[in-house]
Amino acid sequence: MDFANSLDREDLLEQVVRLEATVYPSGEGSLFGVDMALQAAWPARATPPSHEVILVRAGGELEAVQLSAFDSVGRPLLRRRYVADCSGRLRSVGRSGSGHGA
């Protein structure tokens, strides 16, 4: 939700045609949870972009997700990384890109 809200605040939501979620899971249910969250978090007024979820087996205890939004020619609009805190909630730890020159 935080990612979609950030895109909306920066007037980038309508430019997104593809989302990419790279998941570094600590458990098995993460992949499907991210896929469902991507669909549920997208505002109903905007056309949902295509998306792909990439699973990376890091072999550690860290649960992390990196989300990237791309425009129609493949330029990154926004990237943000989230990690799970001790309660299991994801929090943003990094952001890059905003607009086409980033």
PDB file of C-alpha atoms in Angstrom:
ATOM      1  CA  MET A   1       0.000   0.000   0.000  1.00  0.00           C
ATOM      2  CA  ASP A   2       2.864   2.372   0.874  1.00  0.00           C
ATOM      3  CA  PHE A   3       4.373   1.846  -2.575  1.00  0.00           C
ATOM      4  CA  ALA A   4       1.121   2.546  -4.458  1.00  0.00           C
ATOM      5  CA  ASN A   5       0.508   5.605  -2.278  1.00  0.00           C
ATOM      6  CA  SER A   6       4.001   6.925  -3.052  1.00  0.00           C
ATOM      7  CA  LEU A   7       3.411   6.532  -6.774  1.00  0.00           C
ATOM      8  CA  ASP A   8       0.075   8.313  -6.429  1.00  0.00           C
ATOM      9  CA  ARG A   9       1.543  11.228  -4.429  1.00  0.00           C
ATOM     10  CA  GLU A  10       4.210  11.756  -7.094  1.00  0.00           C
ATOM     11  CA  ASP A  11       1.671  11.603  -9.950  1.00  0.00           C
ATOM     12  CA  LEU A  12       3.325   8.480 -11.359  1.00  0.00           C
ATOM     13  CA  LEU A  13       0.468   6.025 -10.849  1.00  0.00           C
ATOM     14  CA  GLU A  14      -0.999   6.373 -14.339  1.00  0.00           C
ATOM     15  CA  GLN A  15       2.437   5.932 -15.957  1.00  0.00           C
ATOM     16  CA  VAL A  16       3.093   2.516 -14.395  1.00  0.00           C
ATOM     17  CA  VAL A  17       2.625  -0.372 -16.817  1.00  0.00           C
ATOM     18  CA  ARG A  18       4.731  -2.997 -15.022  1.00  0.00           C
ATOM     19  CA  LEU A  19       5.545  -3.759 -11.412  1.00  0.00           C
ATOM     20  CA  GLU A  20       8.346  -6.024 -10.331  1.00  0.00           C
ATOM     21  CA  ALA A  21       8.536  -7.473  -6.822  1.00  0.00           C
ATOM     22  CA  THR A  22      11.732  -9.229  -5.811  1.00  0.00           C
ATOM     23  CA  VAL A  23      11.060 -11.308  -2.703  1.00  0.00           C
ATOM     24  CA  TYR A  24      13.719 -12.546  -0.300  1.00  0.00           C
ATOM     25  CA  PRO A  25      11.578 -14.837   1.862  1.00  0.00           C
ATOM     26  CA  SER A  26      12.250 -16.257   5.286  1.00  0.00           C
ATOM     27  CA  GLY A  27       9.282 -18.618   4.920  1.00  0.00           C
ATOM     28  CA  GLU A  28       7.159 -20.308   2.274  1.00  0.00           C
ATOM     29  CA  GLY A  29       3.981 -18.184   2.196  1.00  0.00           C
ATOM     30  CA  SER A  30       5.687 -14.968   1.151  1.00  0.00           C
ATOM     31  CA  LEU A  31       5.425 -15.318  -2.622  1.00  0.00           C
ATOM     32  CA  PHE A  32       1.639 -15.631  -2.725  1.00  0.00           C
ATOM     33  CA  GLY A  33       1.194 -12.936  -0.093  1.00  0.00           C
ATOM     34  CA  VAL A  34       3.155 -10.426  -2.152  1.00  0.00           C
ATOM     35  CA  ASP A  35       1.213 -11.290  -5.306  1.00  0.00           C
ATOM     36  CA  MET A  36      -2.123 -10.796  -3.527  1.00  0.00           C
ATOM     37  CA  ALA A  37      -0.931  -7.587  -1.834  1.00  0.00           C
ATOM     38  CA  LEU A  38       0.133  -6.084  -5.173  1.00  0.00           C
ATOM     39  CA  GLN A  39      -3.338  -6.682  -6.559  1.00  0.00           C
ATOM     40  CA  ALA A  40      -5.188  -5.481  -3.453  1.00  0.00           C
ATOM     41  CA  ALA A  41      -3.126  -2.313  -2.923  1.00  0.00           C
ATOM     42  CA  TRP A  42      -3.613  -0.868  -6.390  1.00  0.00           C
ATOM     43  CA  PRO A  43      -6.217   1.928  -6.357  1.00  0.00           C
ATOM     44  CA  ALA A  44      -9.480   0.959  -8.060  1.00  0.00           C
ATOM     45  CA  ARG A  45      -9.493   4.173 -10.136  1.00  0.00           C
ATOM     46  CA  ALA A  46      -6.206   3.250 -11.857  1.00  0.00           C
ATOM     47  CA  THR A  47      -5.603   0.527 -14.419  1.00  0.00           C
ATOM     48  CA  PRO A  48      -3.680  -2.263 -12.702  1.00  0.00           C
ATOM     49  CA  PRO A  49      -0.271  -2.837 -14.294  1.00  0.00           C
ATOM     50  CA  SER A  50       1.137  -6.200 -15.208  1.00  0.00           C
ATOM     51  CA  HIS A  51       3.371  -7.502 -12.491  1.00  0.00           C
ATOM     52  CA  GLU A  52       5.873 -10.208 -11.848  1.00  0.00           C
ATOM     53  CA  VAL A  53       7.093 -11.637  -8.586  1.00  0.00           C
ATOM     54  CA  ILE A  54      10.668 -12.902  -8.446  1.00  0.00           C
ATOM     55  CA  LEU A  55      11.649 -15.255  -5.653  1.00  0.00           C
ATOM     56  CA  VAL A  56      15.262 -15.115  -4.450  1.00  0.00           C
ATOM     57  CA  ARG A  57      16.400 -17.821  -2.064  1.00  0.00           C
ATOM     58  CA  ALA A  58      18.953 -16.015   0.068  1.00  0.00           C
ATOM     59  CA  GLY A  59      19.181 -18.715   2.742  1.00  0.00           C
ATOM     60  CA  GLY A  60      18.898 -16.275   5.634  1.00  0.00           C
ATOM     61  CA  GLU A  61      16.355 -15.218   8.199  1.00  0.00           C
ATOM     62  CA  LEU A  62      15.724 -11.808   6.625  1.00  0.00           C
ATOM     63  CA  GLU A  63      12.362 -11.254   4.992  1.00  0.00           C
ATOM     64  CA  ALA A  64      12.621  -8.502   2.382  1.00  0.00           C
ATOM     65  CA  VAL A  65      10.789  -7.236  -0.690  1.00  0.00           C
ATOM     66  CA  GLN A  66      12.028  -4.826  -3.336  1.00  0.00           C
ATOM     67  CA  LEU A  67       9.310  -3.188  -5.427  1.00  0.00           C
ATOM     68  CA  SER A  68      10.032  -1.485  -8.743  1.00  0.00           C
ATOM     69  CA  ALA A  69       7.620   0.368 -11.025  1.00  0.00           C
ATOM     70  CA  PHE A  70       8.341   0.857 -14.741  1.00  0.00           C
ATOM     71  CA  ASP A  71       6.783   2.956 -17.493  1.00  0.00           C
ATOM     72  CA  SER A  72       5.809   1.789 -20.983  1.00  0.00           C
ATOM     73  CA  VAL A  73       9.374   1.885 -22.337  1.00  0.00           C
ATOM     74  CA  GLY A  74      10.905   0.158 -19.310  1.00  0.00           C
ATOM     75  CA  ARG A  75      12.247   3.187 -17.453  1.00  0.00           C
ATOM     76  CA  PRO A  76      12.170   2.850 -13.669  1.00  0.00           C
ATOM     77  CA  LEU A  77       9.768   5.262 -12.005  1.00  0.00           C
ATOM     78  CA  LEU A  78      10.256   4.244  -8.374  1.00  0.00           C
ATOM     79  CA  ARG A  79      12.062   1.535  -6.427  1.00  0.00           C
ATOM     80  CA  ARG A  80      11.616   0.841  -2.770  1.00  0.00           C
ATOM     81  CA  ARG A  81      12.944  -1.868  -0.459  1.00  0.00           C
ATOM     82  CA  TYR A  82      11.080  -3.194   2.567  1.00  0.00           C
ATOM     83  CA  VAL A  83      12.300  -5.493   5.334  1.00  0.00           C
ATOM     84  CA  ALA A  84      10.360  -7.235   8.073  1.00  0.00           C
ATOM     85  CA  ASP A  85      10.836  -5.941  11.590  1.00  0.00           C
ATOM     86  CA  CYS A  86      10.784  -8.182  14.660  1.00  0.00           C
ATOM     87  CA  SER A  87       6.970  -8.248  14.635  1.00  0.00           C
ATOM     88  CA  GLY A  88       6.902  -9.358  10.990  1.00  0.00           C
ATOM     89  CA  ARG A  89       5.596  -6.055   9.604  1.00  0.00           C
ATOM     90  CA  LEU A  90       7.330  -4.733   6.485  1.00  0.00           C
ATOM     91  CA  ARG A  91       8.898  -1.282   6.730  1.00  0.00           C
ATOM     92  CA  SER A  92      10.537   0.812   4.047  1.00  0.00           C
ATOM     93  CA  VAL A  93      14.343   0.935   4.248  1.00  0.00           C
ATOM     94  CA  GLY A  94      15.283   2.393   0.924  1.00  0.00           C
ATOM     95  CA  ARG A  95      14.021   4.321  -2.001  1.00  0.00           C
ATOM     96  CA  SER A  96      15.465   5.203  -5.339  1.00  0.00           C
ATOM     97  CA  GLY A  97      14.177   6.737  -8.479  1.00  0.00           C
ATOM     98  CA  SER A  98      11.402   9.204  -8.920  1.00  0.00           C
ATOM     99  CA  GLY A  99      10.593  10.307 -12.404  1.00  0.00           C
ATOM    100  CA  HIS A 100      12.382   9.425 -15.586  1.00  0.00           C
ATOM    101  CA  GLY A 101      15.795  10.885 -14.892  1.00  0.00           C
ATOM    102  CA  ALA A 102      16.412   8.915 -11.731  1.00  0.00           C
TER     103      ALA A 102
END
